[in-house]
Coordinates of C-alpha atoms in Angstrom, one line a residue:
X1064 CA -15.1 -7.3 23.0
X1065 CA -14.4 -4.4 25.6
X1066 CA -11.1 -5.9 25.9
X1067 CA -10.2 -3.9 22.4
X1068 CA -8.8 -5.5 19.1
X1069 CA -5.8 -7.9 19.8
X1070 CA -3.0 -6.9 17.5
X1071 CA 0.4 -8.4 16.7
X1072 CA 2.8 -6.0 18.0
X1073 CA 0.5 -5.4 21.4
X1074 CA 1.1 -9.3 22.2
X1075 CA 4.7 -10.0 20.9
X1076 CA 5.4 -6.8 23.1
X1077 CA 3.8 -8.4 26.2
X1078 CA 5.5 -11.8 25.4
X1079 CA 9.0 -10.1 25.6
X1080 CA 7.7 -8.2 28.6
X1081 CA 6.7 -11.6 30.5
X1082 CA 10.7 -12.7 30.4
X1083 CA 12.0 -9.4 31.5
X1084 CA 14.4 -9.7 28.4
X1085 CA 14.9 -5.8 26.3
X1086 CA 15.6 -7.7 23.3
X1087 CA 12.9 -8.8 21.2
X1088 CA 12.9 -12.9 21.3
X1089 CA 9.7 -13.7 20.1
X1090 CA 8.3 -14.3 16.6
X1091 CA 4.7 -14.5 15.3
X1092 CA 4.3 -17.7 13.0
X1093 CA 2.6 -17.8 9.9
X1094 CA 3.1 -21.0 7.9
X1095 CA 0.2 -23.8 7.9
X1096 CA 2.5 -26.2 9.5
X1097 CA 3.8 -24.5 12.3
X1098 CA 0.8 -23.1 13.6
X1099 CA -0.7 -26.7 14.1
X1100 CA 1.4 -26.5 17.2
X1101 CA 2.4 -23.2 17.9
X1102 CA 1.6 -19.1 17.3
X1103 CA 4.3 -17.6 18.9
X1104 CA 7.7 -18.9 19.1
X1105 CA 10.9 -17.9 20.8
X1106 CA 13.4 -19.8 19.1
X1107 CA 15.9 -22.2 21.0
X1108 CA 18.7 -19.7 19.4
X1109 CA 17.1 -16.4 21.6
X1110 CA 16.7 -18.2 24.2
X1111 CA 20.5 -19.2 24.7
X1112 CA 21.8 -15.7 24.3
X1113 CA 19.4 -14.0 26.5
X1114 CA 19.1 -16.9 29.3
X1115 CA 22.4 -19.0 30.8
X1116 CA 22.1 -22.1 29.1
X1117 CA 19.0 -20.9 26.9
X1118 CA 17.0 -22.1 30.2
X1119 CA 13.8 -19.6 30.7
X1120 CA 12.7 -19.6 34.4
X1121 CA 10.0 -21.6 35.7
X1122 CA 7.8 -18.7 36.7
X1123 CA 8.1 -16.5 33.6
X1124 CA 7.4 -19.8 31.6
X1125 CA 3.9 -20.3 34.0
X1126 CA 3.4 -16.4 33.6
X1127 CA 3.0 -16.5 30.3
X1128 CA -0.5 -18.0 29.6
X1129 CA -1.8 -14.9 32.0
X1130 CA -0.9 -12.0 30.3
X1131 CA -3.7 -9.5 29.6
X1132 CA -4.0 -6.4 27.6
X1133 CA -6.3 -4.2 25.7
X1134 CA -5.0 -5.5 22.9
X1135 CA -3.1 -8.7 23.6
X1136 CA -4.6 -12.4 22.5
X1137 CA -5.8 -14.3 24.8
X1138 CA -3.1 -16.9 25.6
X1139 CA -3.6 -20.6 26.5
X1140 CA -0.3 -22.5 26.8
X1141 CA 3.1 -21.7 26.8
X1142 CA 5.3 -25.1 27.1
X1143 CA 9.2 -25.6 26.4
X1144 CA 9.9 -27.5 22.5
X1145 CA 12.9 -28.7 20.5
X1146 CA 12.4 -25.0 18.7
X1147 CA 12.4 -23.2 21.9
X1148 CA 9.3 -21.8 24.0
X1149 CA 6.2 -22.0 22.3
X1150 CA 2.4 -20.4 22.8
X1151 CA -0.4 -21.4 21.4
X1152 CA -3.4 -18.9 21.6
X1153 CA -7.2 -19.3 23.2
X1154 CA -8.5 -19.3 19.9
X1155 CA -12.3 -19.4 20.4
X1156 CA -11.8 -16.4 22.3
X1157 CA -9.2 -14.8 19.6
X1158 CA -12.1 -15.6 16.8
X1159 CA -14.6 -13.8 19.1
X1160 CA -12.7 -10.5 19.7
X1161 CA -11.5 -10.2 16.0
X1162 CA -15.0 -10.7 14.0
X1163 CA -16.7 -7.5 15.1
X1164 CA -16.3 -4.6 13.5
X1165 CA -14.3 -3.9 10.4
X1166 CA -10.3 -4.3 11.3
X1167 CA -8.6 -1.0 10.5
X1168 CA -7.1 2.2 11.8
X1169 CA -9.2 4.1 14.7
X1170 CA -10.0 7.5 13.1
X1171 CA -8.3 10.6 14.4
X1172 CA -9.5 11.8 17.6
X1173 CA -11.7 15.2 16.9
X1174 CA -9.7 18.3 16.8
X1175 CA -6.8 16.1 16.9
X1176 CA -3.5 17.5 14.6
X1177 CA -2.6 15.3 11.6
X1178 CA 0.7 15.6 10.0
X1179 CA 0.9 16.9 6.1
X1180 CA 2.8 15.7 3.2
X1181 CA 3.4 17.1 0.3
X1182 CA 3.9 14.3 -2.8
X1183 CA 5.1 15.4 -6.0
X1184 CA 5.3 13.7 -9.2
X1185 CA 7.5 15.4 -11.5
X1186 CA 6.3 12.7 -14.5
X1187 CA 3.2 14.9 -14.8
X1188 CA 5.2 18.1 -15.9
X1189 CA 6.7 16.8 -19.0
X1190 CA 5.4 18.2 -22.1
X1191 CA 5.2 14.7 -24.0
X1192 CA 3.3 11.3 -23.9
X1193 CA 3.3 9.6 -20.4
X1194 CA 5.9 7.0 -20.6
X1195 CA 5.8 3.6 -18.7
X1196 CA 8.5 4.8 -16.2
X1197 CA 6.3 7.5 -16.0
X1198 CA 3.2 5.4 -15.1
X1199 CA 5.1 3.5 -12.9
X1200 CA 6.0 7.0 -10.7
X1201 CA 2.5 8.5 -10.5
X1202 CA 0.5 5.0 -9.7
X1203 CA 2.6 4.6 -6.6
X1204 CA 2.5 8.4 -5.6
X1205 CA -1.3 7.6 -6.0
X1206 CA -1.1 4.3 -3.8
X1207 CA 1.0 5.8 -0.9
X1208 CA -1.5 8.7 -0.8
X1209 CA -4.4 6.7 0.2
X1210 CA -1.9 5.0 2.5
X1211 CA -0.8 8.0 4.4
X1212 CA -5.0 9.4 4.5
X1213 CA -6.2 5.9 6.1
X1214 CA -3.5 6.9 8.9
X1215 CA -4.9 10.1 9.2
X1216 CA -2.1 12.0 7.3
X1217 CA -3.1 15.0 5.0
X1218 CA -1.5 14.9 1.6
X1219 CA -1.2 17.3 -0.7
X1220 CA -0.6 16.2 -4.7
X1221 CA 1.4 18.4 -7.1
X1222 CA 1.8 19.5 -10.1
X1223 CA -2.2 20.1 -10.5
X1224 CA -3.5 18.7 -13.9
X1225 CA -3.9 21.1 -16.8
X1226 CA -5.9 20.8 -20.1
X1227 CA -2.9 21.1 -22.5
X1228 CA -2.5 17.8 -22.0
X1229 CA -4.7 14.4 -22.7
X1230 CA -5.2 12.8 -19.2
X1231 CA -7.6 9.6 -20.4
X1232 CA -5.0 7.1 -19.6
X1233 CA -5.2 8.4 -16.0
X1234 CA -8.8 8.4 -15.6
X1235 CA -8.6 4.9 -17.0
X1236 CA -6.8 3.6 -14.4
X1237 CA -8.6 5.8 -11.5
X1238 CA -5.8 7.6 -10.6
X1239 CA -7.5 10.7 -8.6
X1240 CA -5.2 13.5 -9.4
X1241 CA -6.1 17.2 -9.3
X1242 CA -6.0 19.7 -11.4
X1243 CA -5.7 22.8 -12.1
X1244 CA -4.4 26.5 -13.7
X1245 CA -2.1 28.1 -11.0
X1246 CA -4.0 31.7 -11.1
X1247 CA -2.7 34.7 -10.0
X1248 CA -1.4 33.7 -7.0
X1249 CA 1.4 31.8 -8.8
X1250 CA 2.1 33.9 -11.2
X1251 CA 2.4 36.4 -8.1
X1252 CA 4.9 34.0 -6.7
X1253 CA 7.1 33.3 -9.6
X1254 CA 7.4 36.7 -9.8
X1255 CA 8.5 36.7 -6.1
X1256 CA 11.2 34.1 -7.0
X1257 CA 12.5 35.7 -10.2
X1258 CA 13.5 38.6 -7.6
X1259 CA 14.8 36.3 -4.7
X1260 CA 17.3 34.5 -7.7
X1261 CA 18.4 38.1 -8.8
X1262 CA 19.5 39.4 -5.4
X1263 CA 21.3 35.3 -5.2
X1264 CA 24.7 35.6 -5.2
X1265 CA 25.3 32.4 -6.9
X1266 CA 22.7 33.2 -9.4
X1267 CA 23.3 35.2 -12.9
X1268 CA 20.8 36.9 -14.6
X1269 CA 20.9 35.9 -18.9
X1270 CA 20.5 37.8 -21.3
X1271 CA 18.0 38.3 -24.0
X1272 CA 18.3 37.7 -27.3
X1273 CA 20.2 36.4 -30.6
X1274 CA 22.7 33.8 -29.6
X1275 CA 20.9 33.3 -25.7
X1276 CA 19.8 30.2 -24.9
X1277 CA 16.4 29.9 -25.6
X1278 CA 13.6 30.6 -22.6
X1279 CA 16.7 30.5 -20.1
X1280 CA 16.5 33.4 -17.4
X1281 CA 18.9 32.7 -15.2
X1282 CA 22.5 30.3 -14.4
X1283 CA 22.8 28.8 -11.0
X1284 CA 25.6 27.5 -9.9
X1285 CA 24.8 24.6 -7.6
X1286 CA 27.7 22.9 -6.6
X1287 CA 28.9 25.5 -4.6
X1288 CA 25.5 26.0 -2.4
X1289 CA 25.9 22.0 -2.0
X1290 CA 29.3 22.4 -0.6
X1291 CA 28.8 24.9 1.5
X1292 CA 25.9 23.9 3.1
X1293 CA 27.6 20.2 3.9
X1294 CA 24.4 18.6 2.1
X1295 CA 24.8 14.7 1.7
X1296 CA 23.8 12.1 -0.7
X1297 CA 23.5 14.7 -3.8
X1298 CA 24.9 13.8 -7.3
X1299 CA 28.4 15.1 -7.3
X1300 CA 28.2 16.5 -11.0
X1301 CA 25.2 18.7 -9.8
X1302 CA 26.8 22.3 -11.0
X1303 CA 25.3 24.7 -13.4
X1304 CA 21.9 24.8 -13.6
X1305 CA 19.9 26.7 -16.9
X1306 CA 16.7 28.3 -15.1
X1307 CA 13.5 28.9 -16.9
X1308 CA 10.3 30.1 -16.4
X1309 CA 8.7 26.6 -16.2
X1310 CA 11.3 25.8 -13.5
X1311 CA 10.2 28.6 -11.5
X1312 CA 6.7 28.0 -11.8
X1313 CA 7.3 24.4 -10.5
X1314 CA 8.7 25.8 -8.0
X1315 CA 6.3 27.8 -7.1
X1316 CA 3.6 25.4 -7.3
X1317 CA 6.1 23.0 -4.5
X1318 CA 5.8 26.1 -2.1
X1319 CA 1.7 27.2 -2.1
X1320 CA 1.5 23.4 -1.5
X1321 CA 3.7 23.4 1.1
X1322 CA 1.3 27.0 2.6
X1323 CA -2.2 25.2 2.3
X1324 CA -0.8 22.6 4.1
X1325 CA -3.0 22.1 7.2
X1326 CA -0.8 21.4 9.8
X1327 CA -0.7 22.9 13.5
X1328 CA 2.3 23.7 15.5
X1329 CA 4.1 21.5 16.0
X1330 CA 2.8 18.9 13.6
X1331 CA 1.7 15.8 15.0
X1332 CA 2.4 13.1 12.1
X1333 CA 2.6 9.9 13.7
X1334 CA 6.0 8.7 14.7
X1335 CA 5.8 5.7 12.5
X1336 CA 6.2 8.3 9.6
X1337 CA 8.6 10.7 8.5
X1338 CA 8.4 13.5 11.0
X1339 CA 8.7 16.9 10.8
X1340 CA 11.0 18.9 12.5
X1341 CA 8.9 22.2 12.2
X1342 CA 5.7 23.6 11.9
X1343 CA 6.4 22.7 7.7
X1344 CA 5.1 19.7 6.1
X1345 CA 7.3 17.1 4.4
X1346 CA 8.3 17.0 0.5
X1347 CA 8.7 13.8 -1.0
X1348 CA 9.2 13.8 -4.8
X1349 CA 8.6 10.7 -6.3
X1350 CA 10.6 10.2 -9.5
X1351 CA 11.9 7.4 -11.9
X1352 CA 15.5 7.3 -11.9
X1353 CA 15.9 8.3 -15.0
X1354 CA 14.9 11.5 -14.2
X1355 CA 16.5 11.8 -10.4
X1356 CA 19.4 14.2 -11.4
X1357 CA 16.9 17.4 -12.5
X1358 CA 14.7 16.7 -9.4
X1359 CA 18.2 17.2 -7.2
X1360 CA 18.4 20.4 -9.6
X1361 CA 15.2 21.6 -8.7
X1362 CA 15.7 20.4 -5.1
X1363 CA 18.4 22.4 -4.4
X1364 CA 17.3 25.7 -6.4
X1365 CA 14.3 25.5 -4.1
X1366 CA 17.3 25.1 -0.7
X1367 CA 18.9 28.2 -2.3
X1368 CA 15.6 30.4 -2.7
X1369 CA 14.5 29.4 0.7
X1370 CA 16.1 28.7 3.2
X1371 CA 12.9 27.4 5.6
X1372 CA 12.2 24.5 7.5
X1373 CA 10.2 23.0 5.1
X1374 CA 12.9 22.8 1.9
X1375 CA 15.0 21.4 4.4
X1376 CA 12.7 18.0 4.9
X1377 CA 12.8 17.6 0.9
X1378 CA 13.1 13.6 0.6
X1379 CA 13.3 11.5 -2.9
X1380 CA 11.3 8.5 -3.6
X1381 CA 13.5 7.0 -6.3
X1382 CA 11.3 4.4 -8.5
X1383 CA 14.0 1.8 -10.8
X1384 CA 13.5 1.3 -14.1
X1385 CA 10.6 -0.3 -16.4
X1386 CA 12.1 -2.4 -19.1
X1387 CA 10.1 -4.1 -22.3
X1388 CA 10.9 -7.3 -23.4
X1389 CA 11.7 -7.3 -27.1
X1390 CA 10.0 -3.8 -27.6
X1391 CA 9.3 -3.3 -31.5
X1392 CA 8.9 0.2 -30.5
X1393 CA 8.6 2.9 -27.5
X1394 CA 5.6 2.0 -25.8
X1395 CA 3.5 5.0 -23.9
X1396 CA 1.0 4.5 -21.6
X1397 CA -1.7 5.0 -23.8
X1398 CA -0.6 2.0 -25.6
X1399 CA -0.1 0.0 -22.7
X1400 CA -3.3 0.2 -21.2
X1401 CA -5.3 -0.6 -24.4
X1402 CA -2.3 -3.6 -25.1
X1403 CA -3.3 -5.2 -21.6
X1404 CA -7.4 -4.1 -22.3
X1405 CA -7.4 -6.4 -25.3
X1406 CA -5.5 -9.4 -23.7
X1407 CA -7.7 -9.3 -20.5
X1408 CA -10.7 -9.5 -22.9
X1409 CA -9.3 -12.4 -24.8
X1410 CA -8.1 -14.2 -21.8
X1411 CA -11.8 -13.7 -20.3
X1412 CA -13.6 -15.0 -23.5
X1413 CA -11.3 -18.3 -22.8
X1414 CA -12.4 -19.1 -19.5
X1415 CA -15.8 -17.6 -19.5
X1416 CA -17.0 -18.0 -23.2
X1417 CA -19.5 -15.9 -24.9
X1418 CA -20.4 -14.7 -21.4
X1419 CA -17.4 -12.2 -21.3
X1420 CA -18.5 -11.0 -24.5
X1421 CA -21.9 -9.1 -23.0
X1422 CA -21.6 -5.4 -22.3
X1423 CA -22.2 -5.9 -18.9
X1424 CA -18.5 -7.3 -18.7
X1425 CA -17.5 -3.7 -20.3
X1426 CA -16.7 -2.7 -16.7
X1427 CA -15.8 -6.1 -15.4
X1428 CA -12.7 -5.7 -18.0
X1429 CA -12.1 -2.9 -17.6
X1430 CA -11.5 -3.3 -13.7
X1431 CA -9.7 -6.2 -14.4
X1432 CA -7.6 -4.4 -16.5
X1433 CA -6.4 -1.6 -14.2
X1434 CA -5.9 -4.2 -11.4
X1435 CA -3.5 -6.5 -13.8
X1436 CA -1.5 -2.9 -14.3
X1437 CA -1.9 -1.7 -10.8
X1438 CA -0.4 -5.2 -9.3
X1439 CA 2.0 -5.3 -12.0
X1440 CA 3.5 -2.3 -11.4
X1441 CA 3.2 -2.2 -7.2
X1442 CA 4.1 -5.3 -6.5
X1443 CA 7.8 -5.2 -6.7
X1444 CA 9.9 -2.8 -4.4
X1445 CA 9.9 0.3 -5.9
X1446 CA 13.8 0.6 -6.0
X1447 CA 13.8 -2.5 -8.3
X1448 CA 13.8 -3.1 -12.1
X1449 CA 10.1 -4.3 -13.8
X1450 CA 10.4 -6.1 -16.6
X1451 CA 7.4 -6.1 -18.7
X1452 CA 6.6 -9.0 -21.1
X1453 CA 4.0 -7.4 -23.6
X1454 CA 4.0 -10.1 -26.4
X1455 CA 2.9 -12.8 -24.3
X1456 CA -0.6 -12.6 -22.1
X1457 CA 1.2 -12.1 -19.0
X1458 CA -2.0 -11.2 -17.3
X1459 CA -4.1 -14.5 -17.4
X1460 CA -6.7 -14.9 -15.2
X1461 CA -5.3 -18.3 -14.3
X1462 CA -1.8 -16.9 -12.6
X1463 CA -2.3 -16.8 -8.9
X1464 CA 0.2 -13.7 -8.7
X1465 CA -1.9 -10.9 -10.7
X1466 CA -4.6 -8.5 -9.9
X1467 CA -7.0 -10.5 -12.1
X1468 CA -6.5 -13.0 -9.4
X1469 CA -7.3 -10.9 -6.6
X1470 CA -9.9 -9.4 -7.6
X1471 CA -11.7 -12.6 -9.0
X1472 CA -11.1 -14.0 -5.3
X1473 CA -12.8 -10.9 -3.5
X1474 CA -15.9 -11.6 -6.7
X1475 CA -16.2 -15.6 -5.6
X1476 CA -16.7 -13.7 -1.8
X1477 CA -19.4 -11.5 -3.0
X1478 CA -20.8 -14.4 -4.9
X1479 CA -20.7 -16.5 -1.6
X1480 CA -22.9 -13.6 0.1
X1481 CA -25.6 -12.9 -2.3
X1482 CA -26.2 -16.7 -3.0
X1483 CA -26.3 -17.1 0.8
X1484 CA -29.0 -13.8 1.0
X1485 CA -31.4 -15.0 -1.4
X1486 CA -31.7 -18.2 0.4
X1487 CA -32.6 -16.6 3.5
X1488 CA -35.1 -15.0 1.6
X1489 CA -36.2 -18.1 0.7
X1490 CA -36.5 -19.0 4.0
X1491 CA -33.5 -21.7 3.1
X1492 CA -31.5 -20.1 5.9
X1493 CA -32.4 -18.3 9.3
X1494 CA -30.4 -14.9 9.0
X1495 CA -26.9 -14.1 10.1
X1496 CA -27.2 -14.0 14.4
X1497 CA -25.4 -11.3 15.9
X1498 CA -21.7 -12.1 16.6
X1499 CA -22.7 -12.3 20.2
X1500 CA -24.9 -15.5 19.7
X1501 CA -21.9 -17.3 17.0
X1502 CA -20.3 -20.0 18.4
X1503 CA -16.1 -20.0 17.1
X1504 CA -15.4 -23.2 18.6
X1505 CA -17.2 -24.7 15.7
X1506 CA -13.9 -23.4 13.3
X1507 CA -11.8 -25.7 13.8
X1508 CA -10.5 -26.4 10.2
X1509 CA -6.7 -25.3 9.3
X1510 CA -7.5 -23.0 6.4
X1511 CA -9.8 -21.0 8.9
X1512 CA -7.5 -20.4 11.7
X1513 CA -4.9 -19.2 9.0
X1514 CA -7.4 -16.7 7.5
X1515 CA -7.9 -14.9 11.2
X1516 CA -4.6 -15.2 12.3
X1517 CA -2.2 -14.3 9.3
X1518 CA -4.8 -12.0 7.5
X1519 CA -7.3 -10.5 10.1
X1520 CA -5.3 -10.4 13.1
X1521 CA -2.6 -8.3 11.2
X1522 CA -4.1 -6.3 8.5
X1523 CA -4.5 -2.9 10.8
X1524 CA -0.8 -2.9 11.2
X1525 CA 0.1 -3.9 7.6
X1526 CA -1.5 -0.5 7.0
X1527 CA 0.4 1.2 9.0
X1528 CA 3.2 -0.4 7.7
X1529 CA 2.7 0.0 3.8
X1530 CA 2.6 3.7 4.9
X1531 CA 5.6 4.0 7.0
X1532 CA 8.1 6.6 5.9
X1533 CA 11.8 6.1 7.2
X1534 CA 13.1 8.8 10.0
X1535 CA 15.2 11.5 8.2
X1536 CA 18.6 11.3 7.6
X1537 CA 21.7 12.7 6.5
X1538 CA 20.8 11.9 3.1
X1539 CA 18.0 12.8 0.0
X1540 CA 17.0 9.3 -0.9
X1541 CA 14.6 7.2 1.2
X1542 CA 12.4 4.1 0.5
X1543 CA 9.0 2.9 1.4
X1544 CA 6.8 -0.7 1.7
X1545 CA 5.1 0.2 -1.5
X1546 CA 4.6 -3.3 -2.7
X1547 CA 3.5 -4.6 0.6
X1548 CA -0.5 -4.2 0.4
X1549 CA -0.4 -6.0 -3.0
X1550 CA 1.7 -8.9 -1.7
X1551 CA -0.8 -9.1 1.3
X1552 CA -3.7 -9.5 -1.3
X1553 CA -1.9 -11.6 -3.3
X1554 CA -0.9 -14.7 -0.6
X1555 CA -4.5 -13.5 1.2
X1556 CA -6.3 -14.6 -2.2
X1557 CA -4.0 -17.7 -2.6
X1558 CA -4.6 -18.9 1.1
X1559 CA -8.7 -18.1 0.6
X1560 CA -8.7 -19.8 -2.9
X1561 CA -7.5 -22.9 -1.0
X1562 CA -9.7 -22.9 1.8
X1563 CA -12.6 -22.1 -0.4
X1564 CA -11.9 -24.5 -2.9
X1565 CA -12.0 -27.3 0.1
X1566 CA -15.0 -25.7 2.3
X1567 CA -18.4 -25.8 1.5
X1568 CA -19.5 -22.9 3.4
X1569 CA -23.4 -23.4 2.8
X1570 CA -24.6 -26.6 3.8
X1571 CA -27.1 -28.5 3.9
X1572 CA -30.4 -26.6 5.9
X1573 CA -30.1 -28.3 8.5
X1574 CA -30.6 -26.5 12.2
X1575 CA -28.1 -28.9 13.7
X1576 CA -25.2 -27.5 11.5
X1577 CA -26.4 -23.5 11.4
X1578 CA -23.6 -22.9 14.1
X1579 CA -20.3 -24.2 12.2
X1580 CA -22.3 -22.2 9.3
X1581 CA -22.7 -19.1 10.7
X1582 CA -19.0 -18.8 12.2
X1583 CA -18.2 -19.7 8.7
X1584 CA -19.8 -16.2 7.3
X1585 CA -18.7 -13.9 10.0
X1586 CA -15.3 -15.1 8.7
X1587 CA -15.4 -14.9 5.7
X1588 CA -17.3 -11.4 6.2
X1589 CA -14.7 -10.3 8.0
X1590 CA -12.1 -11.3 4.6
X1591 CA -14.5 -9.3 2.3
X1592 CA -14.2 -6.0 4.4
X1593 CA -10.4 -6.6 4.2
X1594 CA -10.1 -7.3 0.7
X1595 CA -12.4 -4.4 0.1
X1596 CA -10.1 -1.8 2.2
X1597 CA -6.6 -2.8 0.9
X1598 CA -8.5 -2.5 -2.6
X1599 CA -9.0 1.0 -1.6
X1600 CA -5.7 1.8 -1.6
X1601 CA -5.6 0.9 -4.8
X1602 CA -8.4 2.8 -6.0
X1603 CA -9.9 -0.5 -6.9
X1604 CA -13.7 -1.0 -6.6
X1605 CA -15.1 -4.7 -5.9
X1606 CA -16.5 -6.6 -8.7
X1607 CA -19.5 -8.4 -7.6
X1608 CA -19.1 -10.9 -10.6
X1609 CA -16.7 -12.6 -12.7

């Protein structure tokens, strides 16, 4: 174990390193069949371009199998194949290193300096009912925020909650948002930017009265800040815009985010995210793009009222669209929630009778429920369509591609658990050793080895991945891996559900087969604490029945 935790990018880096190649020629495998012979592969193709005649020499080939590292897997073999050089790992000795400790980020160092970003949801401004495109915004501003805090990023969440507005549907689908009435220090800076547009020379002041548009303060003409400033990737029919004093105080909300941010100087967000280029955080608004054309409004009216650092590192998080098969009317949120409530119930009372009907299930639905919504709204790249089919029970607990599924997986592990506890209080069972004592050579089933090295093995890094934020660029619009920790859970439950369904973890109580046992549970441990920390992401709790 002092070694450190092997991780994926540590080893493929050492593997490229061993054939004194730059270019990257190896790949990780992940499909059943292929790892029955191999882990890593450097395909036949790699090899030809980077070698004369595709032919590796000797001694790097030999090398191979020695490489060490803190965190690079113990290697065992590396031979030439048909598919090019293959290596298969020590896997005892993989199994060892990975089942200790929970698999995750390290925490920040103390007194280190985390980077701060600023998310902001302009969905949760609008005066009316929260729409499903709405939804589909603030659930994955919600999402990449516990992202970006599990890699030790600060985030700040804007606009704050107020009461004038019914929030229930938000609540019901844990969504931690804050809220909030501004105070005086808002109104204090509205007022400071109702004097910064009147000395703005591309700014007009309106006047009051009969035949003024209503609530508007002041006309800014955009188009010509854009050109001048050489900003890329903005709507070219950005022009006039009409400024009120609800624009001003979002505004103004965006910029006391931006001052409580706590970042040092420089900030130190992690170069796998989207750096800042000063001591300012980063702005990403999230929007639906339906609604993309008055966040660039707002964007650049913030550009004109300050020039800073910080309204220069404004990026937009553009969701697609949220369609409704055959809708017989506009469905809100509201609606949606209770729609997919009622069908989760019904599909429950199918499969588990009059058990689902006890009130203890209350909050076994309702999980269920905010997982079917959650999944069904993350699990597609966010710059893609949804289509919604809300006539049909599109949420069964039978489809291996919804929350329901997920989350009745990570139930059938804490089933597994407390079936195998109360036998050692029985004195069925001796209790778990320590890892120490375990012996790994006894997993030597397919399903097990698949588990470790396509789930465990990688999960740290699909983290840090799901929260990855692009570099800047010359242009507004950026994208994220907001579907990816859903699609983990998702093939993670499949590839469980199939071992699972062909294991039988708790044996017979006999001493002579404790050891394949016990190797068994530190596994599957091991799956539960990941299942349980990607569900954190989601603001999802685990259910410890279904």
């Amino acid at each position: 174990m002092g070694e450190g935790r092997p991780g994926v990018a540590a080893t493929l880096r050492a593997l490229n390193g061993a054939l004194g190649r730059p270019a990257a020629l190896w790949v990780k495998e992940s499909g059943a069949r292929n790892l029955r012979h191999r882990d890593f592969l450097a395909p036949r193709a790699a090899l030809s371009a980077a070698f004369p005649g595709g032919q590796v020499p000797p001694e790097a080939v030999s090398a191979v199998p020695s490489l060490r590292g803190p965190a690079v897997l113990p290697l065992r073999v590396c031979r030439q194949t048909p598919a090019g050089l293959a290596v298969q790992v020590r896997r005892p000795e993989a199994f060892q290193r990975l089942l200790g400790p929970l698999p995750g980020p390290a925490p920040p160092a103390a007194g280190a300096r985390t980077g701060c970003v600023v998310l902001h949801c302009p969905a949760l401004r609008g005066p009316g009912a929260l729409r499903l495109r709405h939804l589909r915004s603030v659930l994955l501003a919600d999402h990449l925020a516990q992202l970006l805090r599990a890699q030790g990023v600060a985030v700040r969440l804007v606009p704050a909650l107020t009461e004038e507005r019914s929030w229930d549907v938000l609540q019901q689908l844990r969504i931690c948002w804050p809220s909030g009435s501004g105070g005086s220090s808002l109104t204090d800076a509205v007022s400071a930017l109702k004097a910064a547009l009147g000395r703005c020379p591309c700014a007009a002041a309106c006047e009051q009265g009969p035949g003024a548009a209503e609530g508007v303060i002041f006309k800014v003409h955009l188009k010509s800040f854009v050109e001048q400033q050489g900003l890329v990737g903005y709507d070219p029919n950005l022009d006039l815009l009409l400024v009120t004093e609800g624009t001003l105080q979002s505004l103004a909300e965006l910029q006391e985010a931006v001052l409580q941010c706590p970042v040092s100087d420089p900030p130190a967000l992690p170069a796998s995210h989207f750096p800042s280029q000063s001591s300012c955080c980063s702005i990403i608004h999230v929007v639906n793009c339906e609604e993309e054309f008055q966040q660039q409004q707002l964007d650049v009216l913030w550009r004109i009222l300050d020039l800073g650092a910080h309204t220069a590192l404004q990026k937009h998080l553009v969701c697609g669209p949220v369609k409704v098969t055959n809708p017989s009317s506009p469905i809100g949120a509201d609606q949606y929630f209770q729609l997919r409530k009622r069908q989760m119930y019904e599909a429950s009372v199918i499969k588990y009778g009059e058990l689902a009907q006890d009130e203890a299930w209350t909050e076994v639905i309702d999980t269920l429920t905010v997982a079917a919504i959650r999944f069904e709204m993350l699990s597609t790249a966010h710059r893609s369509q949804i289509t919604l089919d809300l006539e049909n029970n599109s949420i069964s607990t039978k489809g291996t591609k919804s929350g329901a599924f997920v989350m009745y997986n990570c139930a059938r592990l804490a089933t597994l658990f407390d079936t195998f506890q109360r036998a050692v209080e029985r004195g069925t069972y001796p209790p778990l050793p320590p890892v120490s004592e375990l012996n790994f050579s006894c997993l030597r089933e397919e399903g097990e080895w698949l588990l470790l090295f396509n789930y465990l093995l990688p999960f740290p890094e699909v983290l840090q991945q799901a929260a990855q934020l692009p570099p800047p660029s010359k242009g507004i619009r950026i994208t994220a891996n907001t579907e990816t920790v859903c699609k983990f859970l998702i093939q993670l439950s499949m590839d469980f559900s199939s071992y699972y369904n062909r294991v039988h973890v708790l044996g017979e109580p006999f001493p002579h087969l404790f050891d394949q046992m016990f190797a068994r549970l530190q596994l599957l441990g091991a799956v539960r604490d990941v299942f349980h920390s990607a569900l954190a992401t989601l603001h999802l709790p685990p259910l410890s029945q279904i």
